[in-house]
Amino acid sequence: MPKMKTNSGAKKRFTLTGTGKIKRKHAFHSHILTKKSNKRKRGLVKTGLIDVSNHKQVLAMLGK
């Protein structure tokens, strides 16, 4: 049987934690930052977790 391929975009965007949760980065922090407040930009720096409703699909893209 052929091996299952990992989605290249997903492996660059998501990382698994030790407890099995999936970490992600926030969008809207690459350009057009002058109009965004410092508080908002600080919040976008921090990593978040993906929603439970997307967990199954992301794991499939990661080949897990």
mmCIF file of N, CA, C and O in Angstrom:
data_model
loop_
_atom_site.group_PDB
_atom_site.id
_atom_site.type_symbol
_atom_site.label_atom_id
_atom_site.label_comp_id
_atom_site.label_asym_id
_atom_site.label_seq_id
_atom_site.Cartn_x
_atom_site.Cartn_y
_atom_site.Cartn_z
ATOM 1 N N MET A 1 0.836 -1.193 0.000
ATOM 2 C CA MET A 1 0.000 0.000 0.000
ATOM 3 C C MET A 1 0.878 1.252 0.000
ATOM 4 O O MET A 1 1.936 1.273 0.629
ATOM 5 N N PRO A 2 0.429 2.309 -0.660
ATOM 6 C CA PRO A 2 1.208 3.554 -0.646
ATOM 7 C C PRO A 2 1.121 4.246 0.715
ATOM 8 O O PRO A 2 0.158 4.056 1.457
ATOM 9 N N LYS A 3 2.148 5.011 1.000
ATOM 10 C CA LYS A 3 2.163 5.752 2.257
ATOM 11 C C LYS A 3 1.248 6.963 2.159
ATOM 12 O O LYS A 3 1.047 7.511 1.085
ATOM 13 N N MET A 4 0.728 7.397 3.303
ATOM 14 C CA MET A 4 -0.124 8.576 3.354
ATOM 15 C C MET A 4 0.761 9.816 3.389
ATOM 16 O O MET A 4 1.715 9.879 4.173
ATOM 17 N N LYS A 5 0.475 10.770 2.530
ATOM 18 C CA LYS A 5 1.287 11.976 2.469
ATOM 19 C C LYS A 5 0.765 13.035 3.435
ATOM 20 O O LYS A 5 -0.437 13.225 3.576
ATOM 21 N N THR A 6 1.700 13.731 4.069
ATOM 22 C CA THR A 6 1.366 14.857 4.930
ATOM 23 C C THR A 6 1.118 16.076 4.054
ATOM 24 O O THR A 6 1.845 16.304 3.093
ATOM 25 N N ASN A 7 0.090 16.852 4.393
ATOM 26 C CA ASN A 7 -0.192 18.088 3.677
ATOM 27 C C ASN A 7 0.916 19.097 3.986
ATOM 28 O O ASN A 7 1.159 19.430 5.150
ATOM 29 N N SER A 8 1.621 19.549 2.948
ATOM 30 C CA SER A 8 2.785 20.429 3.137
ATOM 31 C C SER A 8 2.425 21.744 3.823
ATOM 32 O O SER A 8 3.191 22.252 4.643
ATOM 33 N N GLY A 9 1.280 22.292 3.482
ATOM 34 C CA GLY A 9 0.852 23.549 4.108
ATOM 35 C C GLY A 9 0.539 23.358 5.579
ATOM 36 O O GLY A 9 0.839 24.220 6.406
ATOM 37 N N ALA A 10 -0.063 22.217 5.912
ATOM 38 C CA ALA A 10 -0.452 21.954 7.305
ATOM 39 C C ALA A 10 0.769 21.741 8.193
ATOM 40 O O ALA A 10 0.795 22.205 9.332
ATOM 41 N N LYS A 11 1.782 21.063 7.680
ATOM 42 C CA LYS A 11 2.949 20.801 8.532
ATOM 43 C C LYS A 11 3.728 22.073 8.840
ATOM 44 O O LYS A 11 4.444 22.143 9.828
ATOM 45 N N LYS A 12 3.582 23.109 7.998
ATOM 46 C CA LYS A 12 4.230 24.390 8.261
ATOM 47 C C LYS A 12 3.414 25.242 9.232
ATOM 48 O O LYS A 12 3.965 26.143 9.871
ATOM 49 N N ARG A 13 2.117 24.992 9.338
ATOM 50 C CA ARG A 13 1.235 25.864 10.114
ATOM 51 C C ARG A 13 0.859 25.334 11.491
ATOM 52 O O ARG A 13 0.514 26.116 12.379
ATOM 53 N N PHE A 14 0.865 24.022 11.676
ATOM 54 C CA PHE A 14 0.378 23.443 12.926
ATOM 55 C C PHE A 14 1.451 22.608 13.602
ATOM 56 O O PHE A 14 2.265 21.979 12.941
ATOM 57 N N THR A 15 1.429 22.617 14.942
ATOM 58 C CA THR A 15 2.311 21.745 15.715
ATOM 59 C C THR A 15 1.494 21.056 16.801
ATOM 60 O O THR A 15 0.579 21.658 17.374
ATOM 61 N N LEU A 16 1.824 19.812 17.061
ATOM 62 C CA LEU A 16 1.141 19.054 18.099
ATOM 63 C C LEU A 16 1.796 19.305 19.445
ATOM 64 O O LEU A 16 3.017 19.372 19.542
ATOM 65 N N THR A 17 0.975 19.429 20.486
ATOM 66 C CA THR A 17 1.493 19.560 21.837
ATOM 67 C C THR A 17 1.651 18.166 22.441
ATOM 68 O O THR A 17 1.207 17.173 21.856
ATOM 69 N N GLY A 18 2.236 18.096 23.604
ATOM 70 C CA GLY A 18 2.424 16.819 24.261
ATOM 71 C C GLY A 18 1.130 16.152 24.675
ATOM 72 O O GLY A 18 1.047 14.929 24.768
ATOM 73 N N THR A 19 0.091 16.958 24.916
ATOM 74 C CA THR A 19 -1.197 16.413 25.342
ATOM 75 C C THR A 19 -2.130 16.130 24.174
ATOM 76 O O THR A 19 -3.280 15.763 24.384
ATOM 77 N N GLY A 20 -1.651 16.362 22.944
ATOM 78 C CA GLY A 20 -2.461 16.040 21.769
ATOM 79 C C GLY A 20 -3.252 17.195 21.190
ATOM 80 O O GLY A 20 -3.986 17.020 20.225
ATOM 81 N N LYS A 21 -3.116 18.384 21.772
ATOM 82 C CA LYS A 21 -3.789 19.554 21.203
ATOM 83 C C LYS A 21 -2.963 20.065 20.029
ATOM 84 O O LYS A 21 -1.795 19.715 19.880
ATOM 85 N N ILE A 22 -3.568 20.902 19.197
ATOM 86 C CA ILE A 22 -2.874 21.408 18.011
ATOM 87 C C ILE A 22 -2.743 22.925 18.125
ATOM 88 O O ILE A 22 -3.744 23.637 18.250
ATOM 89 N N LYS A 23 -1.490 23.403 18.077
ATOM 90 C CA LYS A 23 -1.217 24.831 18.165
ATOM 91 C C LYS A 23 -1.241 25.458 16.780
ATOM 92 O O LYS A 23 -0.918 24.814 15.789
ATOM 93 N N ARG A 24 -1.604 26.745 16.739
ATOM 94 C CA ARG A 24 -1.635 27.492 15.486
ATOM 95 C C ARG A 24 -1.194 28.919 15.761
ATOM 96 O O ARG A 24 -1.169 29.361 16.915
ATOM 97 N N LYS A 25 -0.860 29.631 14.701
ATOM 98 C CA LYS A 25 -0.520 31.045 14.828
ATOM 99 C C LYS A 25 -1.718 31.881 14.387
ATOM 100 O O LYS A 25 -2.576 31.412 13.647
ATOM 101 N N HIS A 26 -1.743 33.127 14.843
ATOM 102 C CA HIS A 26 -2.827 34.033 14.463
ATOM 103 C C HIS A 26 -2.551 34.679 13.112
ATOM 104 O O HIS A 26 -1.395 34.934 12.761
ATOM 105 N N ALA A 27 -3.610 34.945 12.397
ATOM 106 C CA ALA A 27 -3.522 35.668 11.139
ATOM 107 C C ALA A 27 -3.519 37.179 11.415
ATOM 108 O O ALA A 27 -3.623 37.603 12.567
ATOM 109 N N PHE A 28 -3.393 37.969 10.381
ATOM 110 C CA PHE A 28 -3.464 39.444 10.445
ATOM 111 C C PHE A 28 -2.297 40.081 11.189
ATOM 112 O O PHE A 28 -2.447 41.124 11.819
ATOM 113 N N HIS A 29 -1.114 39.471 11.131
ATOM 114 C CA HIS A 29 0.034 40.065 11.806
ATOM 115 C C HIS A 29 1.254 40.148 10.887
ATOM 116 O O HIS A 29 2.386 40.108 11.330
ATOM 117 N N SER A 30 1.006 40.263 9.572
ATOM 118 C CA SER A 30 2.142 40.304 8.652
ATOM 119 C C SER A 30 2.321 41.670 7.998
ATOM 120 O O SER A 30 3.450 42.080 7.738
ATOM 121 N N HIS A 31 1.243 42.362 7.717
ATOM 122 C CA HIS A 31 1.362 43.679 7.079
ATOM 123 C C HIS A 31 0.134 44.508 7.412
ATOM 124 O O HIS A 31 -0.797 44.020 8.042
ATOM 125 N N ILE A 32 0.167 45.788 7.004
ATOM 126 C CA ILE A 32 -0.871 46.775 7.354
ATOM 127 C C ILE A 32 -1.047 46.805 8.878
ATOM 128 O O ILE A 32 -2.132 46.655 9.413
ATOM 129 N N LEU A 33 0.078 47.013 9.571
ATOM 130 C CA LEU A 33 0.048 46.980 11.035
ATOM 131 C C LEU A 33 -0.112 48.359 11.667
ATOM 132 O O LEU A 33 -0.340 48.454 12.868
ATOM 133 N N THR A 34 -0.004 49.416 10.869
ATOM 134 C CA THR A 34 -0.051 50.768 11.446
ATOM 135 C C THR A 34 -1.429 51.103 11.999
ATOM 136 O O THR A 34 -1.526 51.817 13.002
ATOM 137 N N LYS A 35 -2.465 50.597 11.381
ATOM 138 C CA LYS A 35 -3.814 50.920 11.845
ATOM 139 C C LYS A 35 -4.273 50.047 13.010
ATOM 140 O O LYS A 35 -5.295 50.320 13.620
ATOM 141 N N LYS A 36 -3.511 49.005 13.318
ATOM 142 C CA LYS A 36 -3.875 48.104 14.412
ATOM 143 C C LYS A 36 -3.213 48.574 15.701
ATOM 144 O O LYS A 36 -2.071 49.012 15.692
ATOM 145 N N SER A 37 -3.945 48.462 16.796
ATOM 146 C CA SER A 37 -3.431 48.936 18.080
ATOM 147 C C SER A 37 -2.328 48.009 18.587
ATOM 148 O O SER A 37 -2.247 46.840 18.206
ATOM 149 N N ASN A 38 -1.485 48.551 19.473
ATOM 150 C CA ASN A 38 -0.410 47.756 20.054
ATOM 151 C C ASN A 38 -0.956 46.569 20.832
ATOM 152 O O ASN A 38 -0.387 45.479 20.799
ATOM 153 N N LYS A 39 -2.064 46.768 21.510
ATOM 154 C CA LYS A 39 -2.686 45.701 22.280
ATOM 155 C C LYS A 39 -3.130 44.564 21.353
ATOM 156 O O LYS A 39 -2.934 43.384 21.667
ATOM 157 N N ARG A 40 -3.709 44.937 20.227
ATOM 158 C CA ARG A 40 -4.174 43.941 19.261
ATOM 159 C C ARG A 40 -3.002 43.173 18.655
ATOM 160 O O ARG A 40 -3.043 41.953 18.519
ATOM 161 N N LYS A 41 -1.933 43.901 18.324
ATOM 162 C CA LYS A 41 -0.755 43.260 17.728
ATOM 163 C C LYS A 41 -0.072 42.321 18.726
ATOM 164 O O LYS A 41 0.394 41.247 18.351
ATOM 165 N N ARG A 42 -0.020 42.708 19.987
ATOM 166 C CA ARG A 42 0.552 41.827 21.018
ATOM 167 C C ARG A 42 -0.245 40.537 21.128
ATOM 168 O O ARG A 42 0.316 39.450 21.289
ATOM 169 N N GLY A 43 -1.547 40.657 21.034
ATOM 170 C CA GLY A 43 -2.398 39.469 21.122
ATOM 171 C C GLY A 43 -2.214 38.532 19.942
ATOM 172 O O GLY A 43 -2.332 37.314 20.084
ATOM 173 N N LEU A 44 -1.908 39.089 18.795
ATOM 174 C CA LEU A 44 -1.722 38.275 17.586
ATOM 175 C C LEU A 44 -0.389 37.531 17.591
ATOM 176 O O LEU A 44 -0.215 36.569 16.851
ATOM 177 N N VAL A 45 0.557 37.976 18.413
ATOM 178 C CA VAL A 45 1.862 37.315 18.487
ATOM 179 C C VAL A 45 1.724 35.945 19.149
ATOM 180 O O VAL A 45 2.389 34.984 18.763
ATOM 181 N N LYS A 46 0.842 35.853 20.127
ATOM 182 C CA LYS A 46 0.712 34.625 20.910
ATOM 183 C C LYS A 46 0.087 33.505 20.067
ATOM 184 O O LYS A 46 -0.719 33.760 19.177
ATOM 185 N N THR A 47 0.461 32.282 20.387
ATOM 186 C CA THR A 47 -0.115 31.144 19.672
ATOM 187 C C THR A 47 -1.466 30.801 20.271
ATOM 188 O O THR A 47 -1.745 31.069 21.433
ATOM 189 N N GLY A 48 -2.305 30.189 19.453
ATOM 190 C CA GLY A 48 -3.610 29.746 19.903
ATOM 191 C C GLY A 48 -3.760 28.259 19.640
ATOM 192 O O GLY A 48 -2.857 27.612 19.104
ATOM 193 N N LEU A 49 -4.907 27.725 20.015
ATOM 194 C CA LEU A 49 -5.219 26.331 19.748
ATOM 195 C C LEU A 49 -6.334 26.273 18.716
ATOM 196 O O LEU A 49 -7.190 27.160 18.669
ATOM 197 N N ILE A 50 -6.308 25.229 17.882
ATOM 198 C CA ILE A 50 -7.383 25.126 16.896
ATOM 199 C C ILE A 50 -8.661 24.706 17.599
ATOM 200 O O ILE A 50 -8.641 24.108 18.675
ATOM 201 N N ASP A 51 -9.780 25.009 16.982
ATOM 202 C CA ASP A 51 -11.082 24.670 17.539
ATOM 203 C C ASP A 51 -11.296 23.161 17.486
ATOM 204 O O ASP A 51 -10.772 22.471 16.611
ATOM 205 N N VAL A 52 -12.074 22.655 18.410
ATOM 206 C CA VAL A 52 -12.349 21.216 18.489
ATOM 207 C C VAL A 52 -13.023 20.713 17.206
ATOM 208 O O VAL A 52 -12.790 19.586 16.770
ATOM 209 N N SER A 53 -13.831 21.563 16.583
ATOM 210 C CA SER A 53 -14.543 21.157 15.370
ATOM 211 C C SER A 53 -13.605 20.915 14.192
ATOM 212 O O SER A 53 -13.955 20.203 13.255
ATOM 213 N N ASN A 54 -12.401 21.489 14.223
ATOM 214 C CA ASN A 54 -11.435 21.296 13.135
ATOM 215 C C ASN A 54 -10.366 20.260 13.467
ATOM 216 O O ASN A 54 -9.511 19.967 12.629
ATOM 217 N N HIS A 55 -10.401 19.716 14.667
ATOM 218 C CA HIS A 55 -9.331 18.835 15.147
ATOM 219 C C HIS A 55 -9.139 17.611 14.248
ATOM 220 O O HIS A 55 -8.010 17.263 13.883
ATOM 221 N N LYS A 56 -10.225 16.977 13.879
ATOM 222 C CA LYS A 56 -10.169 15.744 13.078
ATOM 223 C C LYS A 56 -9.566 16.000 11.698
ATOM 224 O O LYS A 56 -8.720 15.246 11.221
ATOM 225 N N GLN A 57 -9.979 17.099 11.057
ATOM 226 C CA GLN A 57 -9.488 17.424 9.717
ATOM 227 C C GLN A 57 -8.003 17.764 9.732
ATOM 228 O O GLN A 57 -7.260 17.343 8.842
ATOM 229 N N VAL A 58 -7.557 18.506 10.736
ATOM 230 C CA VAL A 58 -6.146 18.898 10.808
ATOM 231 C C VAL A 58 -5.273 17.682 11.078
ATOM 232 O O VAL A 58 -4.199 17.533 10.490
ATOM 233 N N LEU A 59 -5.721 16.800 11.946
ATOM 234 C CA LEU A 59 -4.961 15.570 12.200
ATOM 235 C C LEU A 59 -4.819 14.741 10.936
ATOM 236 O O LEU A 59 -3.779 14.150 10.673
ATOM 237 N N ALA A 60 -5.887 14.705 10.127
ATOM 238 C CA ALA A 60 -5.819 13.957 8.867
ATOM 239 C C ALA A 60 -4.815 14.589 7.913
ATOM 240 O O ALA A 60 -4.071 13.883 7.226
ATOM 241 N N MET A 61 -4.780 15.928 7.870
ATOM 242 C CA MET A 61 -3.813 16.613 7.004
ATOM 243 C C MET A 61 -2.387 16.386 7.469
ATOM 244 O O MET A 61 -1.455 16.349 6.667
ATOM 245 N N LEU A 62 -2.199 16.247 8.797
ATOM 246 C CA LEU A 62 -0.880 15.991 9.348
ATOM 247 C C LEU A 62 -0.473 14.527 9.242
ATOM 248 O O LEU A 62 0.654 14.157 9.578
ATOM 249 N N GLY A 63 -1.396 13.695 8.812
ATOM 250 C CA GLY A 63 -1.103 12.270 8.665
ATOM 251 C C GLY A 63 -1.052 11.529 9.970
ATOM 252 O O GLY A 63 -0.344 10.523 10.102
ATOM 253 N N LYS A 64 -1.807 11.984 10.948
ATOM 254 C CA LYS A 64 -1.830 11.333 12.273
ATOM 255 C C LYS A 64 -3.093 10.517 12.450
ATOM 256 O O LYS A 64 -4.094 10.770 11.877
#
